[in-house]
mmCIF file of C-alpha atoms in Angstrom:
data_model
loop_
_atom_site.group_PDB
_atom_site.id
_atom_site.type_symbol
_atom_site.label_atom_id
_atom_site.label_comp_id
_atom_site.label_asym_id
_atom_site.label_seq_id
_atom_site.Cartn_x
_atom_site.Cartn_y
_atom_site.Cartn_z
ATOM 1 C CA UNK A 1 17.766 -3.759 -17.538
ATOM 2 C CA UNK A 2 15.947 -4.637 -14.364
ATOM 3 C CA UNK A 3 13.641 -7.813 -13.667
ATOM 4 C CA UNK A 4 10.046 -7.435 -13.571
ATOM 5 C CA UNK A 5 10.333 -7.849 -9.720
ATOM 6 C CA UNK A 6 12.455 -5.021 -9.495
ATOM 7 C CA UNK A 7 10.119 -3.046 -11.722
ATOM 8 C CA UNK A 8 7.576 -3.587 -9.599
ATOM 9 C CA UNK A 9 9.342 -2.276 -6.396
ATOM 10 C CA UNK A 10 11.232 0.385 -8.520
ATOM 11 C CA UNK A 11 7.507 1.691 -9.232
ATOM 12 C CA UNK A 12 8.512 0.615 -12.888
ATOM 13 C CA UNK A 13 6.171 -2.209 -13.519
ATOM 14 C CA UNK A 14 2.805 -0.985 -15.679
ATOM 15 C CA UNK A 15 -0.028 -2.873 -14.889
ATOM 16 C CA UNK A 16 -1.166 -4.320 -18.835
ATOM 17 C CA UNK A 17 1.846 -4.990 -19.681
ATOM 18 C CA UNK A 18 3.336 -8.168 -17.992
ATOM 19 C CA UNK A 19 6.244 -9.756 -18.589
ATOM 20 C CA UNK A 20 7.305 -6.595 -20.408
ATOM 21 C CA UNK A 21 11.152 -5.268 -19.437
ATOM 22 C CA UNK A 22 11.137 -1.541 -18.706
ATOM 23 C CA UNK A 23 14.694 0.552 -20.044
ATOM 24 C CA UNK A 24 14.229 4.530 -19.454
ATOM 25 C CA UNK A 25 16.865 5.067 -21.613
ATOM 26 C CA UNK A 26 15.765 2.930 -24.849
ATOM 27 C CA UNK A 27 12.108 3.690 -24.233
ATOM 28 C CA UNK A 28 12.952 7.844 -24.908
ATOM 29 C CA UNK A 29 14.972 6.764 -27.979
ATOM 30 C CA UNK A 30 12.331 4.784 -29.063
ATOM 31 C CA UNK A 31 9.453 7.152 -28.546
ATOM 32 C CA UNK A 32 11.389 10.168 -29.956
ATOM 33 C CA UNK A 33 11.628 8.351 -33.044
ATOM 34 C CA UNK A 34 7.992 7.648 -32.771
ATOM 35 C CA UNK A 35 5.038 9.546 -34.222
ATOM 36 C CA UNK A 36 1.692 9.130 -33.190
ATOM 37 C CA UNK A 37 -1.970 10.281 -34.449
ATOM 38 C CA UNK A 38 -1.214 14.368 -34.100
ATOM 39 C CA UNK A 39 -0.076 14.048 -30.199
ATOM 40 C CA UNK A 40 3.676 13.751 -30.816
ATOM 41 C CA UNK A 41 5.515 16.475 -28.928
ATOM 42 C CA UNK A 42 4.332 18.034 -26.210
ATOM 43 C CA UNK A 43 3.129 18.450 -22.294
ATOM 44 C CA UNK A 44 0.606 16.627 -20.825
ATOM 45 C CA UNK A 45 -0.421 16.619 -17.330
ATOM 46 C CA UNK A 46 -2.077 13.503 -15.638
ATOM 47 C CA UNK A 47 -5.519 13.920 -13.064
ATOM 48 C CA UNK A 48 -6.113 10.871 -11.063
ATOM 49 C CA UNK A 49 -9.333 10.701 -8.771
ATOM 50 C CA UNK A 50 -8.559 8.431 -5.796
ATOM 51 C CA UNK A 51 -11.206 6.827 -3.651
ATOM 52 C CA UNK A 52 -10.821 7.594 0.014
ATOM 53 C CA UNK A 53 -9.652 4.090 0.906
ATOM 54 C CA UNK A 54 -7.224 3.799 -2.168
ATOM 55 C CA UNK A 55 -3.243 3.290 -1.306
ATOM 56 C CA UNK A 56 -0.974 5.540 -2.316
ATOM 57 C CA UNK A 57 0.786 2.904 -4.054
ATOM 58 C CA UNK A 58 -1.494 2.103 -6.173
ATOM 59 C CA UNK A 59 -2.730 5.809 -7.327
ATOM 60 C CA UNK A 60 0.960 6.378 -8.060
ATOM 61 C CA UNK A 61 1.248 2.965 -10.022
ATOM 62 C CA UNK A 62 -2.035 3.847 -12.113
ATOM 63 C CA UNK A 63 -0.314 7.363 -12.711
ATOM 64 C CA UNK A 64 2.730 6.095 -13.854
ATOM 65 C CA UNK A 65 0.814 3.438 -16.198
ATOM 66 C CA UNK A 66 -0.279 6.396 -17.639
ATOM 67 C CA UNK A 67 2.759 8.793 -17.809
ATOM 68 C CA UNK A 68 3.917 5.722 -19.808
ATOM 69 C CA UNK A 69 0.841 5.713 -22.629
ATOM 70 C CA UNK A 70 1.522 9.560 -22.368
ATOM 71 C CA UNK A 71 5.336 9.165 -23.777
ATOM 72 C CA UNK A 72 4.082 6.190 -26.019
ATOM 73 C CA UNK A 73 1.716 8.911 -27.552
ATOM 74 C CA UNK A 74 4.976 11.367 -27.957
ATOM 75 C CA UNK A 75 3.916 13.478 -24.641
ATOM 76 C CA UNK A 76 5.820 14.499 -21.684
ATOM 77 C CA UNK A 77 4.409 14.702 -18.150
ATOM 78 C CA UNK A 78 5.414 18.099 -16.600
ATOM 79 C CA UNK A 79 2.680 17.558 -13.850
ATOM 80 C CA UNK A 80 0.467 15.350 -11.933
ATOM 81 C CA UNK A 81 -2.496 16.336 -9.847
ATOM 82 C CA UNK A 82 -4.705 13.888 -7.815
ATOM 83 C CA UNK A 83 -8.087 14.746 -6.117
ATOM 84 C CA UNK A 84 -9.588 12.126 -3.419
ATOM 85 C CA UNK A 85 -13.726 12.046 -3.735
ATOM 86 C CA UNK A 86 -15.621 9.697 -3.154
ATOM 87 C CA UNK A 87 -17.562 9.916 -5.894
ATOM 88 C CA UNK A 88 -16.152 11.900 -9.105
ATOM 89 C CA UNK A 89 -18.228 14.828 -9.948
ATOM 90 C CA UNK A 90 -21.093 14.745 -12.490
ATOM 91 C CA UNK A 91 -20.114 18.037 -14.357
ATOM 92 C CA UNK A 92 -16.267 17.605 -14.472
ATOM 93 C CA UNK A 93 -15.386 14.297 -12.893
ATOM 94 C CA UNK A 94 -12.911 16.663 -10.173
ATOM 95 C CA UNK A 95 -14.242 19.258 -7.840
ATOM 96 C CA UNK A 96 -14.460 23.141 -8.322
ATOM 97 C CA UNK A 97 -11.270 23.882 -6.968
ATOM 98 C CA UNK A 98 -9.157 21.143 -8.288
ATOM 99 C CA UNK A 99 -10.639 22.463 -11.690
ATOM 100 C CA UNK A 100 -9.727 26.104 -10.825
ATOM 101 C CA UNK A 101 -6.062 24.090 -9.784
ATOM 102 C CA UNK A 102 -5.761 22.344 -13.043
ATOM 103 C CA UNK A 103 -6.839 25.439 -15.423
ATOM 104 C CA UNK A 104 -4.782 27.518 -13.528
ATOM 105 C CA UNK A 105 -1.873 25.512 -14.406
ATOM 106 C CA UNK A 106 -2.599 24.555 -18.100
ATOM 107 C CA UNK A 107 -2.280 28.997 -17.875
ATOM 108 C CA UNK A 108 0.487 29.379 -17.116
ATOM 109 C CA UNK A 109 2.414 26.098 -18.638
ATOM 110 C CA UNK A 110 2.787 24.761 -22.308
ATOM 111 C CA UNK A 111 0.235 22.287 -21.615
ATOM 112 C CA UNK A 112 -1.222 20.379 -24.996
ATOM 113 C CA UNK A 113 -2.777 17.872 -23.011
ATOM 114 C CA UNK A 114 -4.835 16.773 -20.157
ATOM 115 C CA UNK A 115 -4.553 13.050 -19.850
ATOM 116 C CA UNK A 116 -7.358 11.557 -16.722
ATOM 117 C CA UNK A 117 -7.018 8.286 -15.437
ATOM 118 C CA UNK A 118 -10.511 6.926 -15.601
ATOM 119 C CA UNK A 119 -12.910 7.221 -18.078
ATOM 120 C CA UNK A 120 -14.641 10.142 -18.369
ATOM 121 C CA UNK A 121 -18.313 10.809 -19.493
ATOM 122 C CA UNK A 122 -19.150 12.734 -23.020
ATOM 123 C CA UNK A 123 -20.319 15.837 -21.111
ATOM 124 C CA UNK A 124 -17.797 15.476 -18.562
ATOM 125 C CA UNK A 125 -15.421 15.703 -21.703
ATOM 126 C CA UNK A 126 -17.156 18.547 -23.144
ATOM 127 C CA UNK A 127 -17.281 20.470 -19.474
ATOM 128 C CA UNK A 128 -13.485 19.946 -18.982
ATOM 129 C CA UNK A 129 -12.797 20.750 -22.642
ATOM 130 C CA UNK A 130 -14.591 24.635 -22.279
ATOM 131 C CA UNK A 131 -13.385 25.241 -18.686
ATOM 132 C CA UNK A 132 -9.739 24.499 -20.496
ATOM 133 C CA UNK A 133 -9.837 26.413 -23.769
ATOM 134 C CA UNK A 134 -11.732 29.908 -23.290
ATOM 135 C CA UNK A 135 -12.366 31.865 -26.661
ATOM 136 C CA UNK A 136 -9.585 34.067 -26.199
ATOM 137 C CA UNK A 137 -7.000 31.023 -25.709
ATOM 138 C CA UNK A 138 -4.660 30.830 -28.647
ATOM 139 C CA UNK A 139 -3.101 27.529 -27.810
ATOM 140 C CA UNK A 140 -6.189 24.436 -27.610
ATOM 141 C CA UNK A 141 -5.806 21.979 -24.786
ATOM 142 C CA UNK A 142 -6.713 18.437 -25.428
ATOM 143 C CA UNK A 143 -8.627 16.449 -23.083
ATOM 144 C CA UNK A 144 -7.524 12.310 -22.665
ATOM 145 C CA UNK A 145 -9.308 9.588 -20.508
ATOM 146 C CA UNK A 146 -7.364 6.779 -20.447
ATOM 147 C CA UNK A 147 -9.344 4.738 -23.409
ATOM 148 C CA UNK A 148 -8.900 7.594 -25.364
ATOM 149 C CA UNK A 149 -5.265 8.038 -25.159
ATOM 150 C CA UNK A 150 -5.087 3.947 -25.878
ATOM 151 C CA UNK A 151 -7.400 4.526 -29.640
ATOM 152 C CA UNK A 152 -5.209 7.862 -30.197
ATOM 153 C CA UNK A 153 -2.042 5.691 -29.893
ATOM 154 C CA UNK A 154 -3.323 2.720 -32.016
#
């Protein structure tokens, strides 16, 4: 088990949670055993926004904060896409093209999940959700922001 200073430089260290000791290995046997609210099992992919001036650093620490709810909620991350804007889009909170990116993907993968790192606006939610699950898709794709994913867990 590492110290929480070596969680932080490991890239380890989830802001929320401090204090808290971070084991790989007992947090997969834990969350295997784990069922939560209908999400347990399955792929999720995280979308992070970044500001133009935001560190890498901390985009990737925010990410893994919430690859970390994602496995508390019984998912696993098989993909990570980040846009920068300035300001998150009205209609779908990315761009055009990282949309096109993102569906494309959720195609072609067993995706069950879209998890998003901020929060995301009811029609934003409702955009994302049609863009992701045409009529003629069998399998339904479910759309996370981050508060979301925290009531689905508790």
């Amino acid at each position: 088990m590492s110290s929480i200073s070596g969680l932080y430089r490991s890239g380890r260290y989830f802001k929320g949670f401090i204090g808290c000791r971070y084991d790989p290995a007992a947090a997969q046997n834990t969350v295997a055993r784990i069922a939560y609210g209908g999400l347990s099992g399955g792929n999720a992919i995280l979308v992070a926004v970044a500001g133009p001036r935001q560190q890498q650093e901390e985009i990737q620490e925010h990410l893994d904060e919430l690859a970390f709810l994602g496995e508390t909620a019984g998912l696993t991350t098989i993909g990570t896409f980040i846009q920068r804007l300035a300001h998150p889009d009205s209609r779908t909170f990315v761009g055009k093209g990282k949309l096109d990116e993102i569906t494309q993907f959720v195609f072609n993968h067993p995706v069950n999940a879209v998890l998003f790192d901020d929060d995301l606006s009811a029609s934003q939610l409702r955009n994302l959700e049609k863009a992701m699950n045409p009529a003629d898709r069998e399998q339904k794709v479910r759309i996370f922001d981050r508060s979301l994913l925290i009531l689905d867990i508790f």
